[in-house]
PDB file of C-alpha atoms in Angstrom:
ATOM      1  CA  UNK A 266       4.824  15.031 -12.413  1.00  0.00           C
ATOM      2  CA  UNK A 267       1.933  13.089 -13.425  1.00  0.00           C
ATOM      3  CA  UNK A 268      -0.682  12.121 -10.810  1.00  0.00           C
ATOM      4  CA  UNK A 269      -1.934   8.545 -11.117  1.00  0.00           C
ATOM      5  CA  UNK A 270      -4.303   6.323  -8.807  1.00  0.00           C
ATOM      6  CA  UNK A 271      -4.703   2.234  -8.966  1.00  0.00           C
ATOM      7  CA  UNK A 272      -6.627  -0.666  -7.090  1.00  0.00           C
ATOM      8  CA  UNK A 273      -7.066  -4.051  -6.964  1.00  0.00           C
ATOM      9  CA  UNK A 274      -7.681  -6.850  -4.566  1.00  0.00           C
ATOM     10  CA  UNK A 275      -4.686  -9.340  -3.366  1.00  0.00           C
ATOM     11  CA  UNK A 276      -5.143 -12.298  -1.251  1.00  0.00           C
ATOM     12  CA  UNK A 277      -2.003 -14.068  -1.066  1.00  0.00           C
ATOM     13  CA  UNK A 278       0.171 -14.422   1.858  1.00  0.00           C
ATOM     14  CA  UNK A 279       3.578 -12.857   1.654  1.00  0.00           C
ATOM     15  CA  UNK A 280       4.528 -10.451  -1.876  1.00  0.00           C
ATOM     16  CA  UNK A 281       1.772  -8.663  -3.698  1.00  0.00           C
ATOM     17  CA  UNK A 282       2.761  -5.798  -6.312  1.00  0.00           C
ATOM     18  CA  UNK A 283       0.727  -3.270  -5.858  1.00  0.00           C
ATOM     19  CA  UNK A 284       2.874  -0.778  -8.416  1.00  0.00           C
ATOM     20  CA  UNK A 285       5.511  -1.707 -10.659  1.00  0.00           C
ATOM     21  CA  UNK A 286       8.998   0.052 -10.310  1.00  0.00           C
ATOM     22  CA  UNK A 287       9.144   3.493 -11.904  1.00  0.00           C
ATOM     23  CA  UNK A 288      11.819   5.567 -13.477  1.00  0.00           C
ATOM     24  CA  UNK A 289      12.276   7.603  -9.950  1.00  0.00           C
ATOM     25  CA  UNK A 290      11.032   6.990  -6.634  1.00  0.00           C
ATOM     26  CA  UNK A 291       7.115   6.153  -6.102  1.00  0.00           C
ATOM     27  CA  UNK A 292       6.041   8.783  -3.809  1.00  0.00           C
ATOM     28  CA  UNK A 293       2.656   7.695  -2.582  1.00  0.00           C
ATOM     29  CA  UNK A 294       0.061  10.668  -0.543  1.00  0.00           C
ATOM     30  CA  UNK A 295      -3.076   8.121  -0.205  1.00  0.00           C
ATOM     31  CA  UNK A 296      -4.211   4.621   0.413  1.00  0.00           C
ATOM     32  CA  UNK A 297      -6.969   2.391   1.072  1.00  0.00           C
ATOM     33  CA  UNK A 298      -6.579  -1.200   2.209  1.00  0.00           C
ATOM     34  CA  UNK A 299     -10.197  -2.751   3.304  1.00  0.00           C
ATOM     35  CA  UNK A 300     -11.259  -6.686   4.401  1.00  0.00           C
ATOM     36  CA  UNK A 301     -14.059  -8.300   5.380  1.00  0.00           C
ATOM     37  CA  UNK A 302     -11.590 -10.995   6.967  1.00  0.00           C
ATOM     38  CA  UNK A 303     -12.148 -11.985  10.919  1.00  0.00           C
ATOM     39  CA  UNK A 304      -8.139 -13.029  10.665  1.00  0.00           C
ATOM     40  CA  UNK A 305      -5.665 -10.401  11.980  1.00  0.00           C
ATOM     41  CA  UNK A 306      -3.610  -9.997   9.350  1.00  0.00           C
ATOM     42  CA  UNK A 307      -0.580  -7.516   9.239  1.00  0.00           C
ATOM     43  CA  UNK A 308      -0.652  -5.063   5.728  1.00  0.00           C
ATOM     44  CA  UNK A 309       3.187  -3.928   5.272  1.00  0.00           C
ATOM     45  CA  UNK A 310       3.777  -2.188   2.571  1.00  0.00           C
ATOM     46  CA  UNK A 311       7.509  -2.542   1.127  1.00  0.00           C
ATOM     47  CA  UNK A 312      10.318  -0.646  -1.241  1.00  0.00           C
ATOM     48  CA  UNK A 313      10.414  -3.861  -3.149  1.00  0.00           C
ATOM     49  CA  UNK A 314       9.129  -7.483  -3.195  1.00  0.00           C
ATOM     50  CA  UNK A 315      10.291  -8.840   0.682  1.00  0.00           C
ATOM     51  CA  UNK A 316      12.343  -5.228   0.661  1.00  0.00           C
ATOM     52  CA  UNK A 317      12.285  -2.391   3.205  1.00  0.00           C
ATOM     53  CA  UNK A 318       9.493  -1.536   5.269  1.00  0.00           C
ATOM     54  CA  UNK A 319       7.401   1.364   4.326  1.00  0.00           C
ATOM     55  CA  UNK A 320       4.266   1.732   6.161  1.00  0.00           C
ATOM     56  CA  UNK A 321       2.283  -1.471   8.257  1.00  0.00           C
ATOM     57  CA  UNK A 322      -1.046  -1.680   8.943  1.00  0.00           C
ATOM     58  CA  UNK A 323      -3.085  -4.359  11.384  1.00  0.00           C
ATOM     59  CA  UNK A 324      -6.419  -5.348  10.218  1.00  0.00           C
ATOM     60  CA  UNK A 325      -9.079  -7.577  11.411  1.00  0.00           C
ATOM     61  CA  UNK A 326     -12.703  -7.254  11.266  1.00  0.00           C
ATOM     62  CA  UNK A 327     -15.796  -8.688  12.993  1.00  0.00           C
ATOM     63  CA  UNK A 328     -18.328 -11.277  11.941  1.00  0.00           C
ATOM     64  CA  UNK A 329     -19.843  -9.715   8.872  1.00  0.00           C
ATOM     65  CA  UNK A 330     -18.502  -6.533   8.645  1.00  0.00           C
ATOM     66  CA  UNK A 331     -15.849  -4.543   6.792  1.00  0.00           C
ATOM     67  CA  UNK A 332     -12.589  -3.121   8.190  1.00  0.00           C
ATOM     68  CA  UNK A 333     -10.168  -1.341   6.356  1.00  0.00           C
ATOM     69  CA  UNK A 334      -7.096   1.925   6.497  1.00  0.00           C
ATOM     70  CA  UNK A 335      -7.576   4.669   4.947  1.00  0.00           C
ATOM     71  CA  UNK A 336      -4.684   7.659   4.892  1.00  0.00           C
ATOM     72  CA  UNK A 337      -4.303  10.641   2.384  1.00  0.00           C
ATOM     73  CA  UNK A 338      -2.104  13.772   2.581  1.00  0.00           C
ATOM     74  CA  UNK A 339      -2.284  16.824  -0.095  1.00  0.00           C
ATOM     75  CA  UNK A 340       0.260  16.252  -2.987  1.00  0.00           C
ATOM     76  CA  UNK A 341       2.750  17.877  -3.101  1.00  0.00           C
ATOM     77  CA  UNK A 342       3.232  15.881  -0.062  1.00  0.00           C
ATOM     78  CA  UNK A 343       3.590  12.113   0.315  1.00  0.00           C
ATOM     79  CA  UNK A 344       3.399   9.547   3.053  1.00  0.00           C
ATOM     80  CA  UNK A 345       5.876   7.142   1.849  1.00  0.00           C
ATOM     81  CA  UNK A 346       8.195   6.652  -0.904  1.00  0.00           C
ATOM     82  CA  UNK A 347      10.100   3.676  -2.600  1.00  0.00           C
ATOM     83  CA  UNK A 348      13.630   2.976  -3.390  1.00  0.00           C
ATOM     84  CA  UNK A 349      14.616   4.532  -7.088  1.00  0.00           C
ATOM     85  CA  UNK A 350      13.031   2.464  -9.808  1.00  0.00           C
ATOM     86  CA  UNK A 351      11.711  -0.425  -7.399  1.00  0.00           C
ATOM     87  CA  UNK A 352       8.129  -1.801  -6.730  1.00  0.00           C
ATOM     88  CA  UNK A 353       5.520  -1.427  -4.309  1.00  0.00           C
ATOM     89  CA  UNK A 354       4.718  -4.198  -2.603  1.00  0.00           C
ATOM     90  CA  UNK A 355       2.102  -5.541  -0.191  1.00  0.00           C
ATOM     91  CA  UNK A 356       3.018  -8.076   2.040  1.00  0.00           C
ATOM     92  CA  UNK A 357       0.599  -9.685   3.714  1.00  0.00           C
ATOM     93  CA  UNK A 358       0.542 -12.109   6.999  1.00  0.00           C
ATOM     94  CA  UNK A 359      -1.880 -14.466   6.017  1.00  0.00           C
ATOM     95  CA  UNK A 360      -4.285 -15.533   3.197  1.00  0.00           C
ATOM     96  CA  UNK A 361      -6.954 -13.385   3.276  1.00  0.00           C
ATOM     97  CA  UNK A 362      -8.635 -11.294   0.396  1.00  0.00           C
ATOM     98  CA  UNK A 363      -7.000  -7.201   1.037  1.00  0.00           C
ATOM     99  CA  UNK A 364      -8.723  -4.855  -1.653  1.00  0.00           C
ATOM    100  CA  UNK A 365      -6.399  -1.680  -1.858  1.00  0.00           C
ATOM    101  CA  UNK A 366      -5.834   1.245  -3.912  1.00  0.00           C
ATOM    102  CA  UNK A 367      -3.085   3.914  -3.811  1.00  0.00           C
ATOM    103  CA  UNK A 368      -2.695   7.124  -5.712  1.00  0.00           C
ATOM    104  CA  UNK A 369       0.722   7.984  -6.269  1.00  0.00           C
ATOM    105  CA  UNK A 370       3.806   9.822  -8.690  1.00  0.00           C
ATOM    106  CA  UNK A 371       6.538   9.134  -9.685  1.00  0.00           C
ATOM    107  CA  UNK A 372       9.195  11.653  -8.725  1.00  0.00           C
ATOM    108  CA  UNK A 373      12.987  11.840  -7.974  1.00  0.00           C
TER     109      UNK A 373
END
């Protein structure tokens, strides 16, 4: 099993793929999610574009200032896993810019 990490930034309401589908299941032991947005805005992350629910997060920061989740658990552990060979995906509430990254493998 081969560890791997990505990031990025996503800003639109409803699907984002954060990870596209694998062979196996993507098993993932850490995230980030951070905004600078003074919107609440729930951070679900799915098994699948619009698919099961995984993991949600509410963020919402002050004036000015960054918010953000941050989770990690030692591999060989994990915190949440997708279907077999489907995507990760972050839905979002509303419009506002999400940076994220997850580390992750992709196991059976």
């Amino acid at each position: 099993r081969s560890l791997l990490s990505t990031g990025g930034s996503a800003s639109a309401s409803g699907n984002n793929t954060l990870v596209a589908a694998g062979t196996n299941k993507l098993k993932v032991f850490a995230f980030s999610l951070s905004t600078t947005s003074t919107t609440a805005m729930t951070c679900i992350f799915q098994s699948g574009a619009g698919g099961t629910e995984l993991w949600r997060c509410i963020l919402q920061a002050p004036t000015s200032v960054s918010t953000g989740a941050n989770l990690s658990v030692a591999p060989p552990a994990w915190l949440f896993a997708t279907a077999s060979a489907t995507l990760l995906n972050l839905n979002l509430s509303s419009a506002n810019a999400v940076h994220w990254s997850v580390s992750y493998y992709d196991e059976a």
